[in-house]
XYZ file of C-alpha atoms in Angstrom:
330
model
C 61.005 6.742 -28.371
C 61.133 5.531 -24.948
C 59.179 8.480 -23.568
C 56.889 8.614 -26.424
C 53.416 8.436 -24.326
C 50.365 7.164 -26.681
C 46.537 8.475 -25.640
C 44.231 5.919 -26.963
C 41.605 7.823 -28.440
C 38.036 6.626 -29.631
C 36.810 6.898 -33.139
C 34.066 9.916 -33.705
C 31.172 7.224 -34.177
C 32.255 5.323 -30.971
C 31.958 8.963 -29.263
C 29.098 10.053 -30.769
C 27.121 6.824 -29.788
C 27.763 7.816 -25.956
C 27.020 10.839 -26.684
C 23.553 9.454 -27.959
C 23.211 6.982 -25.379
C 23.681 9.784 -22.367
C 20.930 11.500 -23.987
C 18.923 8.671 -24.355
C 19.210 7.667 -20.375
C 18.701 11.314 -19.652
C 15.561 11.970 -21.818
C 14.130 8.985 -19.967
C 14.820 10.570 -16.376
C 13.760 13.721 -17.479
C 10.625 12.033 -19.196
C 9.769 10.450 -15.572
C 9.907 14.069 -13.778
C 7.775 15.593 -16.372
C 4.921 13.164 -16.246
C 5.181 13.101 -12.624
C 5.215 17.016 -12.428
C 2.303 17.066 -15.114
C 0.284 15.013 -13.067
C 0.358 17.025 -9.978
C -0.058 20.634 -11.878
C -2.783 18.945 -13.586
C -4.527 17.814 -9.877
C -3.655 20.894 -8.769
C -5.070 23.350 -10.895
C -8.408 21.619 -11.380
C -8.456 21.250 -7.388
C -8.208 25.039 -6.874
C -10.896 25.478 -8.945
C -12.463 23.184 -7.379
C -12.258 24.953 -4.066
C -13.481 28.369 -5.084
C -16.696 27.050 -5.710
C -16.549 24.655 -2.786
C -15.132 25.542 0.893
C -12.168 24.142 1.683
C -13.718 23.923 5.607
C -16.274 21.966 4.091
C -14.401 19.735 2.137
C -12.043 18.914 4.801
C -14.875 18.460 7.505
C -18.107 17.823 5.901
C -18.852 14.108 6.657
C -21.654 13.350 3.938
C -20.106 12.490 0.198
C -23.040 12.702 -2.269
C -22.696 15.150 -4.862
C -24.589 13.279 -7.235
C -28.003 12.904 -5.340
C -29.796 15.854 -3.972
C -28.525 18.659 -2.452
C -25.032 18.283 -3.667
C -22.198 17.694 -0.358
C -18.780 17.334 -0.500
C -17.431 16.583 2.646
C -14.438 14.291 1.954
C -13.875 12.411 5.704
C -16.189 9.367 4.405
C -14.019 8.526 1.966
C -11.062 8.959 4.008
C -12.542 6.390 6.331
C -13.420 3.809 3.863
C -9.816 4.539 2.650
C -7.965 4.243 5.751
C -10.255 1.149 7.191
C -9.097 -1.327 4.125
C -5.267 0.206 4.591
C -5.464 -0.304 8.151
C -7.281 -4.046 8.492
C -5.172 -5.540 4.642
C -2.132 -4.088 6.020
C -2.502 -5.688 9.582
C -2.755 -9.037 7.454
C -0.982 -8.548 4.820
C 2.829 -6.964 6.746
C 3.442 -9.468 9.016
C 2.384 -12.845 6.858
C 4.606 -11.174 4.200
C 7.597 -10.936 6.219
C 6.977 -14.070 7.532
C 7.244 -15.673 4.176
C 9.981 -13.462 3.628
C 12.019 -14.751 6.336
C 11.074 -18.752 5.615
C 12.250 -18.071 2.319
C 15.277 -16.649 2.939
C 16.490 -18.364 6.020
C 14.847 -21.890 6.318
C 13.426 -23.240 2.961
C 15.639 -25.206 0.854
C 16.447 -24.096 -3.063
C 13.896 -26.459 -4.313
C 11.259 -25.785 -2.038
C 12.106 -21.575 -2.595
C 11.797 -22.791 -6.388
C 8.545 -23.626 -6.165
C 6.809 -20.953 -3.316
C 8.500 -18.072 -5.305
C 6.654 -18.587 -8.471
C 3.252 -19.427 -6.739
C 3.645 -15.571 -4.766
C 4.330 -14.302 -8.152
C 0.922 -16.338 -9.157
C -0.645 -14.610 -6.868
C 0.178 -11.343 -7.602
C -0.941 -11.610 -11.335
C -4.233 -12.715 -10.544
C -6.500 -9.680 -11.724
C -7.823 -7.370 -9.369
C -11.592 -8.273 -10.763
C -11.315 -11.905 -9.534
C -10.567 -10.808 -6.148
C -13.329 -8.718 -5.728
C -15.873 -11.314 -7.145
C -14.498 -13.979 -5.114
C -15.133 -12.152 -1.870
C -18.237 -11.051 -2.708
C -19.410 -14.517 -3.622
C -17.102 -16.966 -1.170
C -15.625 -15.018 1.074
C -18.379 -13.248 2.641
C -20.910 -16.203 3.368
C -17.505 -18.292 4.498
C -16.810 -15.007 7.363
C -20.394 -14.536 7.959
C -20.926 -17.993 9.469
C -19.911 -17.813 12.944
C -21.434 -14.211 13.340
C -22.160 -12.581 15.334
C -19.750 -12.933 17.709
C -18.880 -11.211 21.169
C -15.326 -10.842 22.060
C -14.735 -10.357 25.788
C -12.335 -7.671 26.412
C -12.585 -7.460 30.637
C -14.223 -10.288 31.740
C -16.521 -10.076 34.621
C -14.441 -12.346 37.361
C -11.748 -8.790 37.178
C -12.235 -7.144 40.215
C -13.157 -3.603 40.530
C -13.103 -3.054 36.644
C -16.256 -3.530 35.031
C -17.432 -5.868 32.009
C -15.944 -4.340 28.869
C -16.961 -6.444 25.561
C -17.345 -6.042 21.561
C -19.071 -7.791 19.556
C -18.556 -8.292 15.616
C -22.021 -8.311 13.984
C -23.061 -9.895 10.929
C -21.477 -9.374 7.649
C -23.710 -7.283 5.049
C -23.620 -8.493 1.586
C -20.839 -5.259 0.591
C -18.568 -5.103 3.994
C -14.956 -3.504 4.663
C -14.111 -6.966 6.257
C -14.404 -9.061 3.099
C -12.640 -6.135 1.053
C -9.755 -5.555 3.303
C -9.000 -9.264 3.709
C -8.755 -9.843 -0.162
C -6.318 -6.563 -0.743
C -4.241 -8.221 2.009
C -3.724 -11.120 -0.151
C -2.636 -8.946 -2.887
C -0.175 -6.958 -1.148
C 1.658 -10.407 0.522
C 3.473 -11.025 -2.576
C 4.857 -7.915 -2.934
C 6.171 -7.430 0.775
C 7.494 -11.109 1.117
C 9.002 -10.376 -2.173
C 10.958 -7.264 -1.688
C 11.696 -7.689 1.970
C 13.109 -11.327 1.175
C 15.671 -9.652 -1.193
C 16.527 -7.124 2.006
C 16.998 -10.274 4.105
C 19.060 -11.833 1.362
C 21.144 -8.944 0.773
C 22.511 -8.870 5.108
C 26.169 -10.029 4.911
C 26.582 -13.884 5.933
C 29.635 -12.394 8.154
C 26.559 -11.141 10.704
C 24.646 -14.782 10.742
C 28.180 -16.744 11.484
C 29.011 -14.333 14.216
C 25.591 -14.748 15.755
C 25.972 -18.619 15.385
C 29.356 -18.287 17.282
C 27.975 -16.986 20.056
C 25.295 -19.861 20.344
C 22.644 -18.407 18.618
C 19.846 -20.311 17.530
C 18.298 -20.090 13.551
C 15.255 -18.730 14.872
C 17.430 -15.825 17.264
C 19.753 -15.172 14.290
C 16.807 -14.830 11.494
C 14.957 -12.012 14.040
C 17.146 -10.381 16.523
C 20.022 -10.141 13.874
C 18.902 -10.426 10.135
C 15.525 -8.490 10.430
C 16.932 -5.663 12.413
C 19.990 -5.323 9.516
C 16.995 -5.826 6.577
C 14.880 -3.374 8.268
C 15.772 -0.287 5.747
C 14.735 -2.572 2.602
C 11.927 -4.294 4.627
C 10.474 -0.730 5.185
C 10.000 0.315 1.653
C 7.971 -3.170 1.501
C 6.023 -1.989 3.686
C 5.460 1.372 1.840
C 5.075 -0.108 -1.670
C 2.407 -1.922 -0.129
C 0.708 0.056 1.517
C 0.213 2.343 -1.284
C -0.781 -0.392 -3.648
C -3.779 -0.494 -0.791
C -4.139 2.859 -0.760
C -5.184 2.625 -4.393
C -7.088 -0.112 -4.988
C -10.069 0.308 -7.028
C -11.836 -2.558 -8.535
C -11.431 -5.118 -6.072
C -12.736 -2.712 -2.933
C -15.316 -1.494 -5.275
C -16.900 -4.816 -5.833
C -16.541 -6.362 -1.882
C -17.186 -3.078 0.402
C -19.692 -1.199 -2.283
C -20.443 2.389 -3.141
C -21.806 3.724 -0.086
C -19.721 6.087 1.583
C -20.248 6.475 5.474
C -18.520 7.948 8.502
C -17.176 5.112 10.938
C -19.095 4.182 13.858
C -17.778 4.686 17.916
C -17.214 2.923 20.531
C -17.885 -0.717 18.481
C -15.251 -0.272 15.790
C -16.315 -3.482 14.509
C -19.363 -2.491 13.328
C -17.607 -0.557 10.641
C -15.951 -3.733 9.332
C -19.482 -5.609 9.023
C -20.956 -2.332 6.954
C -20.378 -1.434 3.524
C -18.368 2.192 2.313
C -16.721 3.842 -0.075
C -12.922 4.442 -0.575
C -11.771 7.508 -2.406
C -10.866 5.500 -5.681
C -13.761 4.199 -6.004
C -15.544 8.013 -5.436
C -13.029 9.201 -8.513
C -14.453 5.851 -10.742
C -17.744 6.930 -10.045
C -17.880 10.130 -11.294
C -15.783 9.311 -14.013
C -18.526 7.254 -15.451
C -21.394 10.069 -14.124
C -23.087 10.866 -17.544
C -22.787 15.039 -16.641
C -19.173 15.335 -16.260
C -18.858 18.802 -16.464
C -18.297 21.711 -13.630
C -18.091 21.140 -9.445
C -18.885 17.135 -9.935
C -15.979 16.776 -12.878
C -13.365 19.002 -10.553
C -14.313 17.086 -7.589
C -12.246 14.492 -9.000
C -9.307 15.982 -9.140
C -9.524 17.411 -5.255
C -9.958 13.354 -3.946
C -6.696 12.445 -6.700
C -4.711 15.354 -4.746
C -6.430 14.342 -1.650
C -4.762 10.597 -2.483
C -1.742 11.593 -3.499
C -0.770 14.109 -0.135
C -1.939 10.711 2.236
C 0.274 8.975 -0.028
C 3.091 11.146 -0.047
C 2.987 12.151 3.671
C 3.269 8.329 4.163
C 6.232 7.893 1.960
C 8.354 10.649 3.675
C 7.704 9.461 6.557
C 8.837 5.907 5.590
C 11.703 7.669 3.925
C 12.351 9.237 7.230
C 11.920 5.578 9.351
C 13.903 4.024 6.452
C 17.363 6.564 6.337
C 16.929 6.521 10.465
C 17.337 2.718 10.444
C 19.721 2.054 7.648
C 22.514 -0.176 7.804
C 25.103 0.053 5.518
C 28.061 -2.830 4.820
C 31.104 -3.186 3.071
């Protein structure tokens, strides 16, 4: 009796609801990697298509986009700029105010004050894309157009020996890159103060009382020792987005306009006073072209792949900063 040993054993339902459940939970994974891996064979086979009627050389180098008008072009680069000119300006806004916030929130404000900014972010980041694009075209515009143009002196001319070096920012046109990139910064803030102020959160209070031991001040402890431990979670932040900028449609569509253009050299500013096109808002366009059909329809698919490789290059190489930089705590 004594060395009698009793297995507990489930009933047959009990084991065939895991059973179900398991399959559930894997269905769903599996249901992710197929639409994922639809999506790109689907890009991918109307791309190559695309490219045996159109040269790859061409696409990839060509620097007029109009193959609607005309004699039909293809050349891809003047998207790529519009693209990469909003990413580059909204993220220069939107990164460091969101980390900013980030940090207030999780190392200075007080619960009731974190009660009430936390809410107003997530406000802000249900406010439909539409409304951001009307209210730069209508507010924002005229309210950065007023002290243009402006000259910005970059050497001044009391330097010795080095010449006069100076930009100026011209006047906003009624579609800009200025006005566009601005209002897809003030999307993206909630999401990076959001994420990156759960990565601040998350860094063990062990590491903030040893820094206060050692006569650290709030300030010291918040960015030489919290943000450094965060910086893993306060990368992939950064990468969420930056792709939510990457793909922006409606709200660059209605501030910057439909007219794609290659960027302008030495004055770099002049590209952020002129109008262009991003890639999402070449795909829109052609989806609502009224002939669909043949090189103009596949086109479509080549600037979706086109997205998605910037996009993924840019994730592996976060993925790359991220693992790097990780800190990991008991």
């Amino acid at each position: 009796m004594g060395n009698e040993i009793h297995v507990l054993q489930r009933e047959g339902i009990a084991v065939q609801k895991e059973r179900l459940y398991r399959y559930l939970l894997t269905g769903c994974a599996l249901l992710t990697l197929g639409v994922t891996l639809g999506i790109v064979l689907a890009l991918l086979f109307e791309t190559i298509t695309f490219f045996t009627e159109v040269s790859l050389i061409e696409y990839l180098t060509g620097t007029d986009w109009s193959p609607m008008i005309g004699e039909q072009s293809y050349g891809v680069l003047p998207l790529i700029s519009g693209t990469l000119t909003v990413t580059i300006v909204s993220a220069m806004i939107a990164l460091p105010i969101g980390l900013a916030i980030a940090i207030y929130l999780s190392e200075y404000a007080t619960q009731r004050v974190r009660s009430v900014l936390k809410p107003a972010l997530e406000i802000l980041a249900g406010i439909p894309t539409v409304i951001y694009g009307y209210f730069a075209l209508v507010y924002l515009t005229p309210i950065l157009d007023k002290p243009l143009p402006l000259t910005i002196p970059i050497l001044p001319s009391w330097l010795p020996v080095v010449p006069e070096f100076s930009v100026t920012m011209p006047s906003l046109g009624t579609f800009n890159a200025l006005s566009a990139s601005v209002v897809v910064g003030v999307m993206i803030i909630p999401m990076v103060s959001s994420i990156s102020e759960d990565a601040l959160s998350a860094v063990p209070d062990s590491l903030r009382n040893a820094a206060y031991g050692l006569g650290s001040t709030k300030f010291d402890v918040s960015t030489k020792v919290v943000v450094p431990a965060a910086t893993s979670g306060i990368i992939s932040s950064y990468v969420l987005a930056i792709s939510r900028a990457i793909g922006e449609t409606m709200a660059v569509t209605i501030a910057m306009g439909t007219s794609p253009r290659m960027p302008s050299f030495p004055n770099l500013l002049d590209n952020l006073a002129q109008g262009g096109q991003p890639i999402t808002a070449a795909m829109v366009e052609i989806a609502n072209a009224e002939n669909r059909g043949g090189v103009l329809f596949e086109s479509m698919f080549a600037l979706g792949l086109t997205l998605f490789v910037m996009t993924l290059v840019m994730n592996v190489l976060a993925e790359f900063v991220r693992r790097r930089y990780r800190e990991v705590y008991d």
